[in-house]
Amino acid sequence: MGIYEELVARGLIAQVTDEKEIKDLINNGKAVFYIGFDPTADSLHVGHFMALCLMKRLQMAGNKPIALLGGGTGMIGDPSGRSDMRKMLTKEDIQHNIDCFKEQMSRFIDFSDGKAMMVNNADWLLDLNYVDLLREVGACFSVNDMLRARCYVNRMENGLSFLEFNYMIMQSYDFLELYRKYGCNMQFGGDDQWSNMLGGTELIRKKLGKDAYAMTITLLLNSEGKKMGKTQSGAVWLDPKKTSPYDFYQYWRNVGDADVLKCIRMLTFLPLEEIDRMDTWEGAQLNEAKDILAYELTKLVHGDEEAEKARSASKAMYGAGDASQLEAVVISDDNFRDGVVDLMQLLVASGLCTTRSDARRQIEQNGISVNNEKVNDIKASYTKEDLDGDGLIIKKGKKSYKKVTV
């Protein structure tokens, strides 16, 4: 099985242009491909995860990745999938975010010895003369076609700024420049980027002729992956300072039963034959599959040691593993009254509940456990000695828990 066939088998490819040529380039290690990352935050998140894993897979097969950092397009903001305009970032913010991206990408992609490239589209976009750009590129785009693009249609009702309207042209120009400068012959992106990517392909062919290699592939779930990057409590980041390795592990450990094997197939580097054997798993076996998923992805992002710690801490919640590996919330003396602290206060201080009223409701509804034992007494309280040492493991519902110590 070639790498292209493996990408298909893993469910990663949704649409392609010129499939025969694309397959030949990828399977023979001749693809010079790029994926763009706009620096809208100071960390990549799990919505970028699929793209990074794809770059790693293709590089392992001998192809050359280009990680395109959007120092220029980040000044505009991609309207795709947005109901409102993105916050305008300063040049300083964008540069800081780019620096953070570079460090995180190096965990996935080998940039040594020319095996991959990291470039910034600010190097060509910010120095463009507007009239020159209109003359060179503007004539290649039909406004009628652009307005039919999904990324714009979704914004028309709420108002699409002229600033954002230029994003497709900027992204298309990126592909042209990457082709000219580095021989980039392929671009990847999420299915929400299809219109922008086709714009780049057509721009190259119109400017350089039909014989120019310029191809596009979209990832089946990249846009869904962006949704995966959001939870009720916010984004799931790759930076351990923003999302700890333990919380990152727990995020994947808690994926739905219907999604776990799909995620294993798309995101891990386990052999397909091994994953195929999991297709018949059900019930308790799916919990094992979730543990495999969480461990493999935490190892990929944070390394073997942190993955082992996170797995042990997770198992400690169910009476196995090393409870000392659980991240602890330290309770200050201010929470104690006459040497004791009640359970409602512990729930609030630990962040498991927002208010004492919320904590009372959770306790009365039998939703709280302390050291794996249900507690439904709102007057339950604990001394400093109870919280000393390994502390108390407090669990709310099935998936939220904290270790609390003094």
XYZ file of C-alpha atoms in Angstrom:
406
model
C 0.000 0.000 0.000
C 1.387 3.388 -1.013
C 1.161 6.406 1.275
C -1.654 7.880 -0.816
C -3.693 4.679 -0.465
C -2.988 4.729 3.272
C -4.300 8.299 3.568
C -7.472 7.175 1.814
C -7.792 4.096 4.056
C -7.413 6.265 7.143
C -10.255 8.497 5.950
C -8.099 11.579 5.551
C -8.820 12.611 1.965
C -12.111 14.153 0.902
C -11.484 15.839 -2.453
C -8.612 16.022 -4.896
C -7.754 17.495 -8.258
C -5.659 15.471 -10.689
C -5.760 12.300 -8.574
C -3.479 10.270 -10.839
C -0.711 12.882 -10.725
C -1.170 13.487 -7.009
C -0.949 9.773 -6.249
C 2.221 9.457 -8.332
C 3.935 12.390 -6.627
C 3.048 11.325 -3.085
C 3.797 7.619 -3.492
C 7.177 8.377 -5.056
C 8.205 10.993 -2.492
C 8.172 13.814 -5.054
C 5.565 16.065 -3.458
C 6.652 19.468 -2.172
C 3.510 20.445 -0.321
C 2.376 23.173 2.004
C -0.194 23.646 4.732
C -0.901 27.123 6.080
C -1.254 28.115 9.741
C -2.548 31.574 10.569
C -1.100 32.714 13.929
C -4.366 33.747 15.601
C -3.228 32.534 19.058
C 0.044 31.826 20.868
C -0.407 28.060 20.628
C -1.569 25.479 18.141
C -4.611 23.474 19.259
C -6.077 20.068 18.478
C -7.842 21.556 15.483
C -4.380 21.775 13.874
C -3.503 18.270 14.975
C -4.669 16.442 11.864
C -2.672 18.719 9.585
C 0.501 18.234 11.640
C 0.053 14.447 11.672
C -0.482 14.487 7.907
C 2.725 16.459 7.378
C 4.596 13.950 9.508
C 3.171 10.971 7.577
C 4.076 12.446 4.204
C 7.555 13.435 5.342
C 8.158 9.888 6.603
C 7.306 8.727 3.058
C 9.984 10.987 1.571
C 7.905 14.042 0.660
C 8.907 17.590 1.625
C 6.599 19.679 3.829
C 6.430 23.446 3.868
C 4.860 24.887 7.007
C 3.515 28.258 5.897
C 3.093 30.696 8.772
C 0.542 33.382 7.999
C 2.299 36.505 9.144
C 0.696 38.284 6.189
C -2.718 36.611 5.914
C -2.980 36.866 9.697
C -3.177 40.624 9.236
C -6.478 40.071 7.381
C -8.098 37.029 8.990
C -9.686 34.031 7.294
C -13.503 34.396 7.031
C -13.981 30.627 6.485
C -16.313 29.103 9.049
C -16.837 32.451 10.764
C -20.090 34.229 11.575
C -18.275 37.452 12.465
C -15.017 39.204 11.712
C -11.882 38.014 13.472
C -10.144 40.246 15.993
C -7.456 42.387 14.358
C -4.010 41.447 15.697
C -0.994 43.723 15.937
C 2.237 42.871 14.122
C 3.848 42.233 17.505
C 1.115 39.773 18.518
C 1.399 37.956 15.205
C 5.175 37.642 15.474
C 4.916 36.331 19.046
C 2.379 33.725 17.959
C 4.594 32.673 15.038
C 7.531 32.123 17.391
C 5.345 29.887 19.555
C 4.143 27.906 16.518
C 7.692 27.219 15.345
C 8.656 25.480 18.580
C 5.538 23.296 18.639
C 5.770 22.264 14.989
C 9.275 20.954 15.517
C 7.830 18.120 17.616
C 6.067 16.795 14.524
C 8.216 17.816 11.559
C 11.953 17.314 10.999
C 13.313 20.625 9.712
C 16.962 19.493 9.666
C 19.080 19.147 6.533
C 16.462 20.685 4.228
C 13.926 17.912 4.907
C 11.216 20.526 5.491
C 10.801 24.271 5.358
C 9.126 26.862 7.525
C 8.302 30.102 5.732
C 6.296 33.225 6.512
C 3.997 34.750 3.904
C 4.656 38.172 5.403
C 7.947 38.013 3.449
C 6.053 38.628 0.200
C 2.556 39.824 1.106
C 3.491 42.821 3.244
C 5.719 44.333 0.555
C 3.192 44.031 -2.276
C 2.160 47.134 -4.177
C -1.625 47.121 -4.303
C -1.921 48.305 -7.906
C 0.723 45.822 -9.065
C -1.134 43.023 -7.283
C -4.407 43.994 -8.910
C -2.792 43.964 -12.333
C -0.984 40.653 -11.837
C -3.560 38.692 -9.856
C -6.867 40.562 -9.800
C -7.617 39.885 -13.453
C -7.409 36.115 -12.785
C -10.377 36.123 -10.369
C -14.078 36.340 -11.141
C -16.055 38.210 -8.485
C -19.121 36.149 -9.425
C -17.227 32.912 -8.721
C -15.795 34.264 -5.492
C -19.227 35.225 -4.163
C -20.414 31.657 -4.732
C -17.611 30.293 -2.537
C -18.877 28.760 0.686
C -16.444 30.727 2.823
C -18.093 33.956 1.596
C -21.703 32.797 1.270
C -21.786 31.987 4.989
C -20.789 35.558 5.811
C -22.908 37.520 3.358
C -25.966 37.661 5.612
C -24.036 39.160 8.538
C -21.805 41.346 6.406
C -18.519 40.523 4.695
C -15.861 43.223 4.901
C -13.765 44.113 1.868
C -10.723 43.322 3.994
C -11.848 39.691 4.370
C -12.964 39.517 0.749
C -9.289 39.786 -0.203
C -8.324 36.707 1.813
C -8.908 34.267 -1.064
C -6.644 36.320 -3.315
C -3.926 36.443 -0.655
C -4.063 32.682 -0.048
C -4.027 31.981 -3.774
C -1.034 34.264 -4.184
C 0.744 32.248 -1.479
C 0.567 29.117 -3.626
C 1.895 31.016 -6.642
C 4.859 32.359 -4.656
C 5.619 28.996 -3.056
C 5.573 27.397 -6.509
C 7.899 30.041 -7.911
C 10.322 30.162 -4.975
C 10.432 26.556 -3.737
C 8.876 24.359 -6.416
C 5.829 23.694 -4.230
C 3.533 21.487 -6.319
C 0.790 20.608 -3.872
C -1.350 22.204 -1.166
C -3.372 20.618 1.615
C -6.151 22.119 3.702
C -9.454 21.485 5.353
C -12.655 21.007 3.395
C -13.656 24.537 4.434
C -10.634 25.784 2.454
C -11.566 24.155 -0.841
C -12.582 27.371 -2.630
C -9.430 29.192 -1.531
C -7.256 26.291 -2.600
C -8.863 25.990 -6.023
C -8.198 29.711 -6.417
C -4.482 29.063 -5.945
C -4.461 26.157 -8.375
C -6.215 28.180 -11.069
C -3.985 31.196 -10.476
C -0.851 29.124 -11.136
C -2.311 27.594 -14.266
C -3.438 30.974 -15.611
C -0.106 32.648 -14.879
C 2.270 29.801 -15.721
C 0.325 27.626 -18.147
C -1.578 24.361 -17.995
C 1.587 22.302 -17.751
C 2.404 23.772 -14.353
C 1.997 21.243 -11.554
C -0.386 22.758 -9.066
C -2.642 20.400 -7.166
C -4.964 20.435 -4.202
C -6.068 17.915 -1.629
C -8.442 18.519 1.263
C -8.591 16.673 4.536
C -11.912 15.062 5.300
C -12.221 16.207 8.898
C -9.968 19.203 9.199
C -12.933 21.537 9.657
C -14.430 19.022 12.085
C -11.045 18.921 13.735
C -11.361 22.632 14.413
C -14.572 21.850 16.253
C -12.738 19.107 18.123
C -10.375 21.801 19.334
C -13.148 23.410 21.359
C -14.744 22.108 24.521
C -17.196 23.585 26.970
C -14.269 24.944 28.972
C -12.441 26.438 25.983
C -9.771 25.312 23.533
C -7.527 22.265 23.908
C -4.041 23.556 23.252
C -0.793 21.796 22.370
C 1.159 24.114 24.667
C 1.462 22.353 28.075
C 1.262 25.715 29.835
C -2.230 26.244 28.422
C -3.500 22.630 28.465
C -1.530 20.309 30.733
C -0.483 16.869 29.429
C -2.944 15.334 31.891
C -5.874 17.446 30.649
C -4.806 16.766 27.063
C -4.869 13.033 27.806
C -8.277 13.304 29.457
C -9.695 15.178 26.471
C -8.946 12.240 24.184
C -9.831 9.695 26.870
C -13.342 11.151 26.932
C -14.149 11.133 23.210
C -17.475 9.544 22.288
C -17.767 5.836 21.601
C -18.749 6.550 17.995
C -15.601 8.631 17.375
C -12.804 6.746 19.112
C -11.879 4.301 16.333
C -12.209 7.044 13.724
C -9.768 9.184 15.720
C -7.348 6.274 16.157
C -7.400 5.632 12.427
C -6.918 9.279 11.440
C -4.592 10.604 14.131
C -2.367 7.816 15.455
C 0.503 6.087 13.708
C -0.605 2.595 14.707
C -0.582 0.134 11.770
C -3.864 -0.111 9.899
C -3.916 -3.877 10.404
C -3.909 -3.364 14.181
C -6.656 -0.744 13.963
C -8.768 -2.955 11.692
C -8.823 -5.600 14.434
C -10.404 -3.014 16.747
C -13.392 -2.508 14.443
C -15.323 -5.234 16.256
C -14.611 -3.812 19.720
C -17.569 -2.747 21.813
C -18.535 -2.122 25.415
C -15.570 -2.182 27.803
C -13.193 -2.668 24.886
C -14.023 0.827 23.682
C -12.647 2.174 26.966
C -9.413 0.365 26.184
C -9.462 1.944 22.716
C -9.916 5.399 24.283
C -6.922 4.769 26.526
C -4.853 3.769 23.482
C -5.943 6.919 21.636
C -5.202 9.220 24.571
C -1.827 7.632 25.255
C -0.633 7.657 21.652
C -1.592 11.300 21.055
C -0.231 12.532 24.394
C 3.041 10.724 23.631
C 3.169 12.375 20.212
C 2.639 15.894 21.592
C 4.268 15.742 25.035
C 6.621 12.739 24.961
C 6.723 9.274 26.525
C 7.269 10.383 30.128
C 4.316 12.782 30.249
C 2.090 10.232 28.502
C 2.963 7.614 31.132
C 2.251 10.082 33.943
C -1.090 11.051 32.420
C -2.120 7.414 31.925
C -1.204 6.527 35.516
C -3.076 9.560 36.850
C -6.134 8.656 34.807
C -6.109 5.070 36.082
C -5.797 6.373 39.640
C -9.278 7.789 39.254
C -10.618 4.254 38.989
C -8.635 2.690 41.795
C -5.557 1.742 39.769
C -2.356 3.539 38.925
C -0.410 6.111 40.913
C -2.627 8.737 42.537
C 0.428 10.942 43.099
C 0.490 11.615 39.359
C -2.825 13.465 39.492
C -2.388 17.220 39.275
C -3.211 18.724 42.634
C -5.211 21.826 43.503
C -3.695 23.314 46.646
C -6.275 24.678 49.094
C -5.210 27.702 51.148
C -5.845 28.167 54.867
C -8.517 30.750 54.036
C -10.876 27.909 53.114
C -10.801 26.376 56.600
C -13.073 27.293 59.498
C -12.145 25.963 62.942
C -9.743 23.516 61.353
C -12.181 22.009 58.825
C -13.407 22.753 55.293
C -16.760 21.568 54.022
C -17.203 19.673 50.782
C -19.103 22.504 49.119
C -16.151 24.827 49.659
C -13.734 22.213 48.283
C -15.837 21.893 45.143
C -15.754 25.659 44.603
C -12.077 26.092 45.521
C -11.053 23.254 43.203
C -13.007 24.705 40.276
C -15.332 21.717 39.975
C -18.307 23.935 40.829
C -18.807 27.638 40.211
C -20.740 28.501 43.408
C -21.726 26.932 46.687
C -25.281 26.682 45.366
C -23.992 24.714 42.401
C -21.969 22.511 44.770
C -25.006 21.886 46.987
C -27.059 20.843 43.972
C -24.372 18.443 42.755
C -24.069 16.815 46.169
C -27.832 16.473 46.634
C -28.162 14.944 43.167
C -25.638 12.265 44.113
C -23.127 13.571 41.598
C -20.073 13.850 43.879
C -17.570 11.198 44.947
C -14.635 11.555 47.324
C -11.924 8.908 47.009
C -14.297 6.816 44.862
C -17.126 6.899 47.434
C -20.388 8.764 46.808
C -21.056 11.648 49.197
C -24.585 13.096 49.379
C -24.317 14.890 52.716
C -24.020 18.654 52.178
C -22.517 18.957 55.684
C -19.600 16.650 54.898
C -16.317 18.275 55.967
C -12.610 17.454 56.126
C -9.587 18.352 58.245
C -6.145 19.406 57.070
C -4.937 15.926 57.960
C -7.517 14.459 55.555
C -6.106 16.583 52.743
C -2.434 16.095 53.615
C -0.188 13.672 51.758
C -1.968 12.228 48.720
C -4.939 14.517 49.358
C -8.524 13.824 48.359
C -9.681 12.860 44.886
C -12.998 14.585 44.270
C -15.062 13.559 41.271
C -18.064 15.340 39.763
C -20.167 13.246 37.413
C -18.292 10.767 35.251
C -15.519 12.863 33.753
C -14.603 15.830 35.987
C -12.286 15.359 38.938
C -9.516 17.005 40.923
C -6.974 16.005 43.545
C -7.159 18.480 46.409
C -4.349 18.980 48.920
C -3.100 21.489 51.472
